[in-house]
Coordinates of C-alpha atoms in Angstrom, one line a residue:
Chain E
M901 CA 0.0 0.0 0.0
S902 CA 1.3 3.5 -0.7
L903 CA 1.8 5.9 2.2
A904 CA -1.3 7.9 1.5
A905 CA -3.5 4.8 1.4
E906 CA -2.0 3.6 4.7
A907 CA -2.8 6.9 6.3
F908 CA -6.4 6.8 4.9
V909 CA -6.9 3.3 6.2
S910 CA -5.7 4.1 9.7
Q911 CA -8.0 7.1 9.8
I912 CA -11.0 4.9 8.9
A913 CA -9.7 2.3 11.3
A914 CA -9.8 4.7 14.2
A915 CA -13.4 5.5 13.6
E916 CA -14.8 2.0 14.4
P917 CA -14.3 -0.3 17.4
W918 CA -13.1 -3.9 17.0
P919 CA -16.0 -6.0 15.7
E920 CA -16.9 -9.4 16.9
N921 CA -16.6 -11.1 13.6
A922 CA -12.9 -10.3 12.8
T923 CA -11.4 -13.2 10.9
L924 CA -7.8 -14.3 10.4
Y925 CA -7.1 -16.2 7.2
Q926 CA -4.3 -18.7 6.8
P927 CA -3.6 -21.7 4.5
L928 CA -5.1 -25.1 5.4
K929 CA -3.8 -26.3 8.7
E930 CA -3.7 -30.0 8.2
D931 CA -2.4 -30.3 4.8
Q932 CA -1.1 -27.1 3.3
I933 CA 0.5 -24.7 5.7
L934 CA 4.3 -24.6 6.0
L935 CA 6.6 -23.8 8.9
S936 CA 7.2 -20.2 8.1
D937 CA 3.6 -19.3 7.4
S938 CA 2.5 -21.2 10.5
A939 CA 4.9 -19.3 12.6
S940 CA 3.7 -15.9 11.2
S941 CA 0.1 -16.9 11.7
L942 CA 0.7 -18.0 15.3
A943 CA 2.5 -14.7 16.0
V944 CA -0.4 -12.7 14.9
Q945 CA -2.9 -14.8 16.8
T946 CA -0.8 -14.5 20.0
F947 CA -0.6 -10.7 19.5
L948 CA -4.3 -10.4 19.2
R949 CA -4.9 -12.5 22.2
M950 CA -2.4 -10.4 24.2
C951 CA -4.5 -7.4 23.2
G952 CA -7.6 -9.2 24.2
L953 CA -9.2 -8.9 20.8
P954 CA -11.3 -11.8 19.6
V955 CA -10.6 -13.2 16.2
L956 CA -11.8 -16.3 14.3
V957 CA -9.3 -18.4 12.5
S958 CA -10.4 -19.5 9.0
C959 CA -8.3 -21.8 6.9
R960 CA -8.5 -21.3 3.1
A961 CA -6.5 -23.0 0.4
N962 CA -6.1 -19.7 -1.5
A963 CA -5.3 -17.6 1.5
E964 CA -2.0 -16.4 0.0
Y965 CA -3.8 -15.1 -3.1
M966 CA -6.5 -13.4 -1.1
S967 CA -3.9 -11.5 0.9
P968 CA -3.3 -7.8 -0.2
S969 CA 0.5 -8.2 0.0
G970 CA 0.8 -11.9 -1.0
K971 CA 1.8 -12.9 2.5
V972 CA -0.1 -14.8 5.1
P973 CA -1.7 -14.4 7.6
F974 CA -4.1 -11.5 7.0
I975 CA -7.0 -10.3 9.0
H976 CA -10.4 -9.1 7.8
V977 CA -11.8 -6.5 10.2
G978 CA -15.0 -4.6 9.3
N979 CA -14.3 -3.7 5.7
Q980 CA -10.6 -3.6 5.8
V981 CA -8.0 -6.3 5.1
V982 CA -4.5 -6.0 6.6
S983 CA -1.7 -8.5 6.3
E984 CA 1.5 -9.3 8.1
L985 CA 2.3 -8.5 11.7
G986 CA 3.8 -5.0 11.2
P987 CA 0.8 -3.5 9.5
I988 CA -1.6 -5.4 11.9
V989 CA 0.2 -3.9 14.9
Q990 CA -0.2 -0.4 13.4
F991 CA -3.9 -1.1 12.6
T992 CA -4.7 -2.2 16.1
K993 CA -2.9 0.8 17.4
A994 CA -5.1 3.0 15.3
K995 CA -8.1 1.3 16.9
G996 CA -6.7 2.1 20.3
H997 CA -5.1 -1.2 21.4
A998 CA -1.4 -1.1 21.8
L999 CA 1.0 -3.2 23.8
S1000 CA 4.2 -1.2 23.5
D1001 CA 2.9 2.2 24.7
G1002 CA 4.6 1.9 28.0
L1003 CA 8.1 1.7 26.4
D1004 CA 10.3 4.8 26.1
D1005 CA 12.2 5.6 22.9
V1006 CA 15.3 3.6 23.6
Q1007 CA 13.3 0.5 24.5
R1008 CA 11.1 0.9 21.5
A1009 CA 14.3 1.1 19.3
E1010 CA 15.5 -2.2 21.0
M1011 CA 12.1 -3.8 20.4
K1012 CA 12.1 -3.0 16.8
A1013 CA 15.7 -4.1 16.4
Y1014 CA 15.0 -7.5 18.0
M1015 CA 11.9 -8.0 15.8
E1016 CA 14.1 -7.3 12.8
L1017 CA 16.6 -9.8 14.1
V1018 CA 13.9 -12.5 14.3
N1019 CA 12.7 -11.6 10.8
N1020 CA 16.1 -11.4 9.4
M1021 CA 17.5 -14.6 10.9
L1022 CA 14.8 -16.9 12.1
L1023 CA 12.3 -16.4 9.3
T1024 CA 15.0 -16.4 6.6
A1025 CA 16.4 -19.6 8.1
E1026 CA 13.0 -21.2 8.1
L1027 CA 12.5 -20.3 4.5
Y1028 CA 15.9 -21.6 3.6
I1029 CA 15.4 -24.9 5.2
Q1030 CA 12.0 -25.3 3.6
W1031 CA 12.9 -24.4 0.1
C1032 CA 16.6 -24.4 -0.5
D1033 CA 17.3 -27.7 1.2
D1034 CA 16.5 -30.2 -1.6
Y1035 CA 15.5 -33.0 0.7
T1036 CA 13.1 -31.0 2.7
A1037 CA 11.7 -29.3 -0.4
T1038 CA 11.0 -32.6 -2.1
E1039 CA 9.6 -34.4 0.9
I1040 CA 7.7 -31.8 2.7
S1041 CA 7.4 -28.3 1.2
R1042 CA 6.4 -28.9 -2.4
P1043 CA 3.9 -31.6 -1.7
R1044 CA 2.3 -29.6 1.1
Y1045 CA 2.3 -26.3 -0.7
S1046 CA 0.5 -27.6 -3.7
N1047 CA -1.8 -30.0 -1.9
P1048 CA -5.2 -28.5 -2.8
Y1049 CA -4.4 -28.3 -6.5
S1050 CA -4.6 -31.0 -9.1
W1051 CA -2.0 -32.0 -11.7
P1052 CA -0.3 -30.2 -13.5
L1053 CA -1.1 -27.0 -11.5
N1054 CA 0.4 -28.4 -8.3
H1055 CA 3.8 -28.9 -10.0
V1056 CA 3.8 -25.5 -11.6
L1057 CA 2.9 -23.6 -8.4
A1058 CA 5.3 -25.5 -6.2
Y1059 CA 8.2 -24.9 -8.5
Q1060 CA 7.3 -21.3 -9.0
K1061 CA 7.3 -20.7 -5.3
Q1062 CA 10.6 -22.5 -4.9
W1063 CA 12.2 -20.5 -7.6
E1064 CA 11.0 -17.3 -6.1
I1065 CA 12.3 -18.1 -2.7
R1066 CA 15.6 -19.2 -4.1
R1067 CA 15.9 -15.9 -6.0
K1068 CA 15.4 -14.0 -2.8
M1069 CA 18.0 -16.0 -1.0
N1070 CA 20.4 -15.3 -3.8
A1071 CA 19.7 -11.6 -3.6
I1072 CA 20.4 -11.4 0.1
G1073 CA 23.5 -13.6 0.0
W1074 CA 22.1 -16.7 1.7
S1075 CA 22.5 -19.0 -1.3
G1076 CA 26.1 -19.5 -0.6
K1077 CA 25.4 -20.9 2.9
N1078 CA 25.1 -24.6 3.6
L1079 CA 22.6 -26.1 6.0
E1080 CA 25.2 -26.3 8.9
Q1081 CA 25.8 -22.6 8.7
V1082 CA 22.1 -21.9 8.7
Y1083 CA 21.7 -24.0 11.8
E1084 CA 24.6 -22.1 13.3
D1085 CA 22.8 -18.8 12.5
V1086 CA 19.6 -20.0 14.2
S1087 CA 21.6 -21.0 17.2
Q1088 CA 23.2 -17.5 17.4
C1089 CA 19.9 -15.8 17.0
C1090 CA 18.4 -18.0 19.8
Q1091 CA 21.4 -17.2 22.0
A1092 CA 20.9 -13.4 21.5
L1093 CA 17.2 -13.8 22.3
S1094 CA 18.0 -15.9 25.3
Q1095 CA 20.5 -13.4 26.6
R1096 CA 18.1 -10.5 26.1
L1097 CA 15.3 -12.4 27.9
G1098 CA 17.5 -13.5 30.8
T1099 CA 15.3 -14.4 33.8
Q1100 CA 12.5 -12.0 33.0
P1101 CA 9.0 -13.2 32.3
Y1102 CA 8.7 -11.2 29.1
F1103 CA 11.3 -9.3 27.0
F1104 CA 10.3 -6.0 28.5
N1105 CA 9.8 -7.2 32.0
K1106 CA 6.3 -7.3 33.2
Q1107 CA 4.2 -6.5 30.1
P1108 CA 4.2 -8.6 26.9
T1109 CA 4.7 -6.8 23.7
E1110 CA 4.6 -7.6 20.0
L1111 CA 8.2 -8.9 20.2
D1112 CA 7.0 -11.6 22.7
A1113 CA 4.2 -12.5 20.3
L1114 CA 6.6 -12.8 17.4
V1115 CA 9.3 -14.8 19.2
F1116 CA 6.6 -17.1 20.7
G1117 CA 5.1 -17.7 17.2
H1118 CA 8.4 -18.7 15.7
L1119 CA 9.8 -20.7 18.5
F1120 CA 6.6 -22.6 19.3
T1121 CA 6.2 -23.6 15.7
I1122 CA 9.8 -24.7 15.4
L1123 CA 9.4 -26.8 18.5
T1124 CA 6.2 -28.5 17.5
T1125 CA 6.7 -29.1 13.8
Q1126 CA 8.2 -32.2 12.5
L1127 CA 10.7 -31.7 9.7
T1128 CA 13.0 -34.2 8.1
S1129 CA 15.4 -33.8 10.9
D1130 CA 15.0 -32.5 14.5
E1131 CA 18.1 -30.4 14.4
L1132 CA 16.3 -27.1 14.3
A1133 CA 14.2 -28.0 17.3
E1134 CA 17.2 -29.2 19.1
K1135 CA 19.0 -25.8 18.6
V1136 CA 16.0 -24.0 20.2
K1137 CA 15.7 -26.6 23.1
S1138 CA 19.2 -26.0 24.2
Y1139 CA 18.1 -22.6 25.7
S1140 CA 16.0 -23.4 28.7
N1141 CA 14.7 -19.9 29.4
L1142 CA 13.3 -19.7 25.9
L1143 CA 11.5 -23.1 26.5
S1144 CA 10.0 -21.8 29.7
F1145 CA 9.0 -18.6 28.0
C1146 CA 7.1 -20.6 25.4
H1147 CA 5.4 -22.7 28.0
R1148 CA 4.4 -19.6 30.0
I1149 CA 2.8 -17.9 27.0
E1150 CA 1.1 -21.1 25.9
Q1151 CA -0.4 -21.5 29.4
T1152 CA -1.4 -17.9 29.8
Y1153 CA -3.0 -17.2 26.4
F1154 CA -3.9 -20.5 24.8
K1155 CA -4.8 -23.1 27.4
E1156 CA -7.4 -21.1 29.2
H1157 CA -9.5 -20.8 26.1
E1158 CA -9.8 -24.6 25.6
R1159 CA -10.0 -24.6 21.9
E1160 CA -9.7 -28.1 20.6
G1161 CA -9.3 -27.5 17.0
Q1162 CA -6.6 -24.9 17.5
F1163 CA -3.7 -27.2 18.4
G1164 CA -5.1 -30.5 17.3
S1165 CA -2.5 -33.0 16.2
S1166 CA -1.8 -33.5 12.6
R1167 CA 0.6 -35.3 10.4
H1168 CA 2.8 -32.3 10.3
S1169 CA 2.7 -30.8 13.8
K1170 CA 2.6 -32.2 17.3
S1171 CA 0.0 -31.0 19.7
S1172 CA 1.9 -29.4 22.5
L1173 CA 5.4 -28.7 23.7
P1174 CA 7.5 -31.8 24.6
Chain I
M293 CA 54.8 -5.7 19.3
A294 CA 54.6 -9.2 17.7
E295 CA 55.8 -9.9 14.2
P296 CA 53.8 -7.9 11.6
M297 CA 50.6 -9.5 10.4
E298 CA 50.2 -9.9 6.7
L299 CA 46.5 -8.9 6.6
Q300 CA 45.6 -7.6 3.2
L301 CA 42.2 -6.1 2.5
L302 CA 40.8 -5.5 -0.9
C303 CA 38.3 -2.7 -1.0
W304 CA 37.0 0.1 -3.1
G305 CA 38.9 3.4 -3.0
G306 CA 38.0 6.5 -1.1
D307 CA 36.5 9.9 -1.9
W308 CA 34.5 12.7 -0.3
D309 CA 36.7 12.6 2.9
L310 CA 36.0 8.9 3.3
P311 CA 38.6 6.1 3.2
S312 CA 36.2 4.1 1.0
V313 CA 32.9 4.8 -0.7
H314 CA 31.6 1.3 -0.3
T315 CA 29.6 0.5 2.8
D316 CA 30.9 -3.0 3.5
S317 CA 34.5 -1.9 3.0
L318 CA 34.0 1.0 5.4
V319 CA 32.6 -1.4 8.0
V320 CA 35.7 -3.6 7.8
L321 CA 38.1 -0.6 7.7
A322 CA 36.5 1.0 10.8
Y323 CA 36.5 -2.2 12.8
A324 CA 40.1 -2.8 12.0
K325 CA 41.0 0.6 13.3
F326 CA 38.9 0.1 16.4
A327 CA 40.5 -3.3 17.1
G328 CA 44.0 -2.1 16.3
A329 CA 44.5 -4.5 13.4
K330 CA 47.0 -3.3 10.9
L331 CA 45.6 -3.9 7.4
A332 CA 47.5 -3.5 4.2
V333 CA 44.7 -1.9 2.1
K334 CA 44.7 -2.5 -1.6
S335 CA 42.1 -0.8 -3.5
V336 CA 40.4 -2.5 -6.4
D337 CA 40.0 0.7 -8.4
W338 CA 41.4 0.6 -11.9
T339 CA 42.0 -3.2 -11.7
W340 CA 40.1 -6.1 -13.2
R341 CA 39.1 -7.1 -9.8
T342 CA 36.3 -4.5 -9.9
I343 CA 34.2 -7.1 -11.7
T344 CA 35.8 -10.4 -10.6
A345 CA 36.3 -10.0 -6.9
S346 CA 33.6 -9.7 -4.3
V347 CA 34.6 -6.7 -2.2
P348 CA 35.6 -6.5 0.6
Q349 CA 38.0 -9.4 0.8
L350 CA 40.6 -10.2 3.4
Y351 CA 43.7 -12.3 2.6
Y352 CA 45.7 -13.8 5.4
E353 CA 48.3 -16.5 4.9
G354 CA 46.6 -18.1 2.0
S355 CA 43.0 -18.0 3.2
T356 CA 40.4 -15.6 1.9
V357 CA 37.4 -14.3 3.7
T358 CA 34.6 -12.3 2.2
E359 CA 31.4 -10.6 3.7
P360 CA 31.8 -8.1 6.5
T361 CA 30.4 -10.4 9.3
Q362 CA 32.7 -13.2 8.3
I363 CA 35.7 -10.9 8.2
L364 CA 34.9 -9.5 11.6
N365 CA 34.6 -13.0 13.0
F366 CA 37.9 -13.9 11.5
L367 CA 39.6 -10.8 13.0
R368 CA 38.1 -11.7 16.4
K369 CA 39.6 -15.2 16.1
Q370 CA 42.9 -13.5 15.4
S371 CA 42.4 -11.8 18.8
F372 CA 41.6 -8.4 17.3
N373 CA 38.4 -8.0 19.3
A374 CA 36.8 -4.7 19.8
D375 CA 33.8 -6.3 21.5
Y376 CA 35.8 -7.7 24.4
E377 CA 34.3 -5.6 27.1
L378 CA 30.7 -6.0 26.1
T379 CA 28.3 -7.9 28.3
A380 CA 26.2 -10.8 26.8
K381 CA 23.2 -8.6 26.6
Q382 CA 25.1 -5.9 24.7
G383 CA 26.4 -8.6 22.3
A384 CA 22.8 -9.6 21.7
D385 CA 21.8 -6.0 21.2
T386 CA 24.6 -5.7 18.6
M387 CA 23.2 -8.5 16.6
A388 CA 19.7 -7.0 16.7
Y389 CA 20.8 -3.6 15.7
I390 CA 22.8 -4.9 12.8
A391 CA 19.7 -6.8 11.6
L392 CA 17.7 -3.6 11.9
L393 CA 20.3 -1.7 9.7
E394 CA 20.2 -4.5 7.1
E395 CA 16.5 -4.7 6.9
K396 CA 15.4 -1.1 7.2
L397 CA 18.2 1.1 6.2
L398 CA 20.1 -0.8 3.5
P399 CA 17.3 -0.9 0.9
A400 CA 16.9 2.9 1.1
L401 CA 20.7 3.4 0.9
L402 CA 20.8 1.1 -2.2
H403 CA 17.9 3.0 -3.7
T404 CA 19.5 6.4 -3.0
F405 CA 22.8 5.6 -4.6
W406 CA 21.9 3.1 -7.3
V407 CA 18.3 3.3 -8.3
D408 CA 17.3 6.9 -8.0
A409 CA 17.8 8.2 -11.5
E410 CA 19.3 11.6 -10.7
N411 CA 21.8 10.3 -8.1
Y412 CA 22.8 7.4 -10.2
A413 CA 23.4 9.4 -13.4
N414 CA 25.2 12.4 -11.8
L415 CA 27.1 10.8 -9.0
T416 CA 27.4 7.1 -8.6
R417 CA 27.8 6.0 -12.2
P418 CA 30.4 8.6 -13.1
W419 CA 32.4 7.8 -9.9
F420 CA 32.4 4.1 -10.5
T421 CA 33.0 4.5 -14.2
S422 CA 36.0 6.7 -13.6
H423 CA 37.4 4.2 -11.1
S424 CA 37.2 1.1 -13.3
P425 CA 39.5 0.2 -16.1
F426 CA 38.5 0.1 -19.7
P427 CA 36.4 -1.8 -20.9
L428 CA 34.9 -2.7 -17.5
N429 CA 33.7 0.9 -17.0
F430 CA 30.8 0.1 -19.3
F431 CA 29.7 -2.9 -17.2
V432 CA 30.6 -2.4 -13.5
P433 CA 28.1 0.4 -12.6
G434 CA 25.3 -1.2 -14.5
R435 CA 25.8 -4.6 -12.9
Q436 CA 25.9 -3.1 -9.4
A437 CA 22.7 -1.1 -10.1
S438 CA 20.8 -4.1 -11.3
L439 CA 22.0 -6.1 -8.3
A440 CA 20.8 -3.3 -6.0
L441 CA 17.4 -3.1 -7.8
S442 CA 16.8 -6.8 -7.7
R443 CA 17.7 -6.9 -4.0
I444 CA 15.2 -4.2 -3.1
L445 CA 12.4 -5.7 -5.2
L446 CA 12.9 -9.2 -4.0
T447 CA 12.9 -8.3 -0.4
K448 CA 10.4 -5.5 -0.2
A449 CA 8.0 -5.7 -3.1
E450 CA 5.0 -8.0 -3.6
S451 CA 5.8 -10.8 -5.9
P452 CA 5.1 -11.6 -8.7
L453 CA 4.2 -8.1 -9.8
L454 CA 7.5 -6.4 -8.8
N455 CA 7.2 -2.7 -9.2
I456 CA 9.7 -0.2 -7.7
T457 CA 7.4 2.8 -7.4
E458 CA 5.1 1.0 -4.9
V459 CA 7.9 0.3 -2.5
E460 CA 9.8 3.6 -2.8
G461 CA 7.6 5.4 -0.2
K462 CA 7.7 2.5 2.1
I463 CA 11.5 1.9 2.1
Y464 CA 12.2 5.6 2.7
S465 CA 9.8 5.9 5.5
E466 CA 11.2 2.8 7.1
A467 CA 14.8 4.1 6.7
K468 CA 13.9 7.4 8.3
E469 CA 12.3 5.6 11.2
C470 CA 15.5 3.4 11.5
L471 CA 17.7 6.5 11.6
N472 CA 15.5 8.0 14.3
L473 CA 15.7 4.8 16.3
L474 CA 19.5 4.8 16.0
S475 CA 19.6 8.5 17.1
H476 CA 17.4 7.7 20.1
R477 CA 19.6 4.8 21.0
L478 CA 22.9 6.8 20.6
G479 CA 21.6 9.7 22.7
N480 CA 24.4 11.8 24.0
F481 CA 27.0 9.1 24.2
R482 CA 30.1 9.1 22.0
F483 CA 29.6 5.6 20.9
F484 CA 26.8 3.1 21.2
F485 CA 28.3 1.2 24.1
G486 CA 30.0 3.9 26.2
D487 CA 33.4 5.4 25.4
T488 CA 35.1 2.8 23.3
P489 CA 33.9 1.9 19.8
T490 CA 32.7 -1.7 19.0
S491 CA 31.6 -3.6 16.0
L492 CA 28.1 -2.0 16.1
D493 CA 29.8 1.4 15.7
A494 CA 31.7 0.1 12.7
F495 CA 28.5 -1.1 11.1
V496 CA 26.5 2.1 11.7
F497 CA 29.5 4.2 10.6
G498 CA 29.8 2.1 7.4
H499 CA 26.2 2.7 6.5
I500 CA 25.7 6.3 7.4
A501 CA 29.1 7.8 6.4
P502 CA 28.6 7.6 2.6
L503 CA 25.1 9.1 3.1
I504 CA 26.5 12.0 5.1
K505 CA 29.5 12.8 3.0
A506 CA 28.4 12.1 -0.6
P507 CA 27.4 15.1 -2.6
L508 CA 24.0 13.8 -3.7
P509 CA 21.9 15.8 -6.1
S510 CA 18.6 14.5 -4.7
G511 CA 18.9 13.3 -1.2
Q512 CA 15.8 13.3 0.9
L513 CA 17.3 10.7 3.2
Q514 CA 20.5 12.8 3.5
K515 CA 18.5 15.8 4.5
H516 CA 16.7 13.7 7.2
L517 CA 20.1 12.4 8.4
N518 CA 21.6 15.9 8.6
Q519 CA 18.9 16.9 11.0
L520 CA 20.0 14.1 13.4
D521 CA 22.9 15.9 15.0
N522 CA 24.2 13.2 17.2
L523 CA 24.6 10.8 14.3
C524 CA 26.5 13.4 12.2
Q525 CA 28.7 14.1 15.3
F526 CA 29.3 10.4 15.8
C527 CA 30.4 10.0 12.2
N528 CA 32.7 13.0 12.2
T529 CA 34.2 11.8 15.5
I530 CA 35.2 8.5 14.0
L531 CA 36.6 10.1 10.9
K532 CA 38.6 12.6 12.9
N533 CA 39.9 10.2 15.5
Y534 CA 40.6 7.1 13.4
F535 CA 40.9 8.1 9.8
T536 CA 43.2 11.1 9.6
D537 CA 46.8 10.7 8.5
A538 CA 49.6 9.7 10.9
T539 CA 50.9 13.2 11.9
T540 CA 47.6 14.5 13.1
E541 CA 46.7 11.1 14.5
K542 CA 49.3 11.3 17.2
R543 CA 48.1 14.6 18.3
L544 CA 44.5 13.4 18.4
D545 CA 45.1 10.2 20.3
C546 CA 45.6 11.9 23.7
S547 CA 43.1 14.6 23.5
P548 CA 39.4 13.9 24.0
T549 CA 38.3 17.2 22.5
A550 CA 39.6 16.2 19.2
T551 CA 36.6 17.6 17.4
H552 CA 37.5 21.2 18.2
D553 CA 40.9 20.8 16.5
P554 CA 41.2 23.9 14.2
V555 CA 39.8 26.1 17.0
D556 CA 42.3 24.6 19.5
A557 CA 45.2 25.2 17.1
N558 CA 44.4 28.9 16.8
L559 CA 43.9 29.1 20.5
Q560 CA 47.3 27.4 21.1
K561 CA 49.1 29.9 18.9
L562 CA 47.4 32.8 20.6
T563 CA 48.3 31.4 24.0
Q564 CA 51.9 31.1 23.0
L565 CA 52.0 34.6 21.8
V566 CA 50.4 35.8 25.0
N567 CA 52.8 33.8 27.1
K568 CA 55.8 35.3 25.3
E569 CA 54.4 38.7 25.8
S570 CA 53.8 38.1 29.4
N571 CA 57.4 36.9 29.8
L572 CA 58.7 40.1 28.3
I573 CA 56.4 42.1 30.6
E574 CA 57.7 40.1 33.5
K575 CA 61.3 41.0 32.7
M576 CA 60.4 44.6 32.2
D577 CA 58.6 44.4 35.5
D578 CA 61.6 43.1 37.3
N579 CA 63.6 46.0 36.1
L580 CA 60.9 48.4 37.1
R581 CA 60.5 46.8 40.5
S582 CA 64.0 47.4 41.4
S583 CA 63.2 51.1 41.2
P584 CA 61.9 52.4 44.5
Q585 CA 58.9 54.4 43.5
H586 CA 56.6 51.4 42.5
R587 CA 54.4 49.7 45.1
P588 CA 55.1 46.0 45.9
H589 CA 51.5 44.6 45.5
R590 CA 51.7 45.2 41.7
H591 CA 54.1 42.3 41.6
E592 CA 51.5 40.0 43.2
A593 CA 48.7 41.1 40.9
K594 CA 50.7 40.3 37.7
P595 CA 51.4 36.6 38.3
S596 CA 47.8 35.9 39.3
A597 CA 46.6 37.6 36.2
M598 CA 49.0 35.6 34.0
A599 CA 48.0 32.3 35.8
S600 CA 44.3 33.0 35.2
E601 CA 45.1 33.8 31.6
R602 CA 46.8 30.5 31.2
S603 CA 44.1 28.5 32.8
S604 CA 41.4 30.1 30.7
T605 CA 43.1 29.1 27.4

């Protein structure tokens, strides 16, 4: 969206309160969704729960194409559609719900920096493992991504997505890395997050912020998703304060709502944290 | 000191008061200065390496390292560590801020120098063309520009309809926000983590120095950055303290007020003149004092006046 359109949207957003029938769209949970999309979707759901805003999760096969920016998840609120965590945070802020208001400027700078760290390292590593590692791409990513479509469309779409992601990796310089280096980067990123978290309950002490939602989304998904090898999950598990952080957020925001379908077991993901 | 290290660095040459115009090369050069590593700098200008080598590149005893983060890791392993005194949390903050720079600021920098038509045609392309040998000068700038454009589009634009105009507004506003965040974080300190520079300072310096110093015809980001005084001050401090030539470097090393150098130089000359004059006056005074008609307390007044003069300069 251009800047003028964004300003217009937030003006309209400020006018109405949060409706009851807000919906979040993501790809099919059982068969289609991949690790990176699942992580982003969980991050948005966690953020909305932290704000206390109700949202229905709806799984559609063509969620990616419905989204205004091509990325999932996106939310449909009133008559607006907003995708990706960053714009959604701004949108909810325009409606009057914000988690990071209590932070001063330096802390806000730190929060944004850490969110970029997660996006830059964790998300890119997830995409790399899914699409640039041949074994994972063949066994898991391509079959799942094109699951709702029939032949020959499924092949075309899967290879197109893979080519697109590989081009992006090439542009940012990740194509020269091998899998070991990527795991090493994930480990360093987790170490940085672990050191920043320390013994606090949330990243900015007492109050959860969008950074907590983002980190939880990614780490929980990594821990509960079965890939071709468990090495990624092992890297995360080696930091105990991150594990307890994930447990705590799961207990606080997800268990109390008792939604069965939310974390039901599937071929691809396990139901809860080990 | 130990035997000299044969660390050779390949990088782009310098201009506009900077040791190098290339962001990644500047990062490595700055870090080497902070960590005290002696690098033999070889510039790739006017060689065939402008198109064959990936710059910056570090040679040491047969092994080659590219990419700024890898080079910094390598230097740390060789015990040139500028981050030695950082706590674990500060090390984590370093990683986070570097990621912020790369995600938010770098696309706009690439756009300003390589994609924006006016800047590219009037500044970047002529510079790189004049610093590349024939016939590479036809290819080098174009190749860099297309790499920059594809990087911006692939990371920021919505695929598959990749259009640069849609993302321009977004990347510039994100870059301005990033600069504001950096300015808030720096505050009134000299460097990001206290009084000694670290790798984060090297990265920030490498990214903002070309933006401050380059004579850009159309630079909205540059105007924004010039309004952030502490970042400009930070950049100038590093340039003055670490990148001036050897004669002035010795003088700057011991004085913390190095930024006021030209003013200090004038003041020093004036002080010396005043001191010489006061010495002459003292001698005259002695002669006069020996004569009986002058009162003794004038002798006390003079030294205190001269002492206060000396302390004020």
